[in-house]
């Protein structure tokens, strides 16, 4: 992705489902190169969005992230998904694809990538999602955040054990330590999916993003900026400014790459 304005696109729903709009943003941040990757595909009936955050050094992490995005989109476009176990199987297959490319180049031998993916069936008006690592999917309805995915990370495990509050995750010294990501041997890989299809209605908003974004923008600011935004591209631009402002205020000129895809189902304040 270039450092231009957020890319925007529109997907028109079928039947009673309102128009779906999306926008994509990916920035290098304070790093020398961007190891994040984003992509989407849609037909008249289906929409697939993917965000990935690579790790493993230049020539490794960025490759893993691009491989993950490409593989998920290729497979979802060839055989659209309709059930949580299909999402789970696709993430396992994507992991196998990343592992299979480690021998392509010595620089790729340790490559990993987080991933989060959203799959919308426009004809049934339902959504599925899945993830590995600490790239997140946030779900908003009527302008309020309902939930977000739970990271496969050290700090998330500390939160679940009652040893850390959710607010402390963003500043904890172990916040970047993952318990799972693509590129992990299958027997150790952890992936999570939506437990059942989510029935869409007008006002639903999804944000898929890497930790370089959510680490600097808390849920309250996400909701507040959503209420002030005219469209998904405007919202991502506001989130970008929040990331940059917070990074400057905390003295982090070398802050991480940050990326996101915003998907709006009609009016987010409906």
Tab-separated table of N, CA and C in Angstrom, residues 11 13 17-21 201-205 226 230-232 263-270:
chain	number	residue	atom	x	y	z
A	11	UNK	N	-19.622	-2.138	-2.072
A	11	UNK	CA	-20.243	-3.397	-2.436
A	11	UNK	C	-21.722	-3.245	-2.132
A	13	UNK	N	-25.377	-4.529	-1.347
A	13	UNK	CA	-26.032	-5.706	-0.811
A	13	UNK	C	-27.212	-6.151	-1.656
A	17	UNK	N	-30.554	-6.176	2.576
A	17	UNK	CA	-29.292	-5.744	3.144
A	17	UNK	C	-28.878	-4.417	2.506
A	18	UNK	N	-28.577	-3.388	3.337
A	18	UNK	CA	-28.179	-2.096	2.756
A	18	UNK	C	-26.804	-2.178	2.114
A	19	UNK	N	-26.447	-1.130	1.403
A	19	UNK	CA	-25.150	-1.090	0.735
A	19	UNK	C	-24.021	-1.264	1.745
A	20	UNK	N	-23.011	-2.010	1.350
A	20	UNK	CA	-21.825	-2.209	2.171
A	20	UNK	C	-20.684	-1.405	1.559
A	21	UNK	N	-20.055	-0.574	2.379
A	21	UNK	CA	-18.914	0.224	1.944
A	21	UNK	C	-17.675	-0.245	2.700
A	201	UNK	N	-27.210	-6.489	10.297
A	201	UNK	CA	-28.295	-5.518	10.170
A	201	UNK	C	-27.673	-4.141	9.959
A	202	UNK	N	-28.474	-3.207	9.492
A	202	UNK	CA	-27.937	-1.872	9.237
A	202	UNK	C	-27.368	-1.284	10.521
A	203	UNK	N	-26.205	-0.666	10.382
A	203	UNK	CA	-25.506	-0.099	11.532
A	203	UNK	C	-24.351	-0.951	11.994
A	204	UNK	N	-24.210	-2.156	11.443
A	204	UNK	CA	-23.067	-2.995	11.795
A	204	UNK	C	-21.805	-2.463	11.123
A	205	UNK	N	-20.717	-2.436	11.876
A	205	UNK	CA	-19.424	-1.980	11.378
A	205	UNK	C	-18.362	-2.972	11.831
A	226	UNK	N	-15.809	7.058	15.053
A	226	UNK	CA	-16.818	6.478	14.159
A	226	UNK	C	-18.034	7.390	14.079
A	230	UNK	N	-17.870	10.394	8.091
A	230	UNK	CA	-18.854	10.397	7.008
A	230	UNK	C	-18.889	9.095	6.221
A	231	UNK	N	-17.778	8.370	6.208
A	231	UNK	CA	-17.692	7.131	5.445
A	231	UNK	C	-16.493	6.349	5.973
A	232	UNK	N	-16.297	5.098	5.521
A	232	UNK	CA	-15.188	4.303	6.050
A	232	UNK	C	-13.807	4.929	5.836
A	263	UNK	N	-15.371	-1.857	7.299
A	263	UNK	CA	-16.514	-2.317	6.533
A	263	UNK	C	-17.774	-1.814	7.210
A	264	UNK	N	-18.553	-1.016	6.480
A	264	UNK	CA	-19.802	-0.447	7.020
A	264	UNK	C	-21.001	-1.095	6.317
A	265	UNK	N	-21.944	-1.536	7.113
A	265	UNK	CA	-23.210	-2.033	6.580
A	265	UNK	C	-24.230	-0.898	6.732
A	266	UNK	N	-24.391	-0.113	5.681
A	266	UNK	CA	-25.298	1.024	5.738
A	266	UNK	C	-24.790	2.094	6.684
A	267	UNK	N	-25.692	2.789	7.346
A	267	UNK	CA	-25.388	3.889	8.267
A	267	UNK	C	-24.950	3.322	9.607
A	268	UNK	N	-23.723	3.610	10.055
A	268	UNK	CA	-23.236	3.010	11.301
A	268	UNK	C	-23.965	3.492	12.545
A	269	UNK	N	-24.705	4.581	12.433
A	269	UNK	CA	-25.421	5.097	13.602
A	269	UNK	C	-26.899	4.704	13.549
A	270	UNK	N	-27.267	3.821	12.624
A	270	UNK	CA	-28.682	3.403	12.520
A	270	UNK	C	-29.070	2.560	13.714
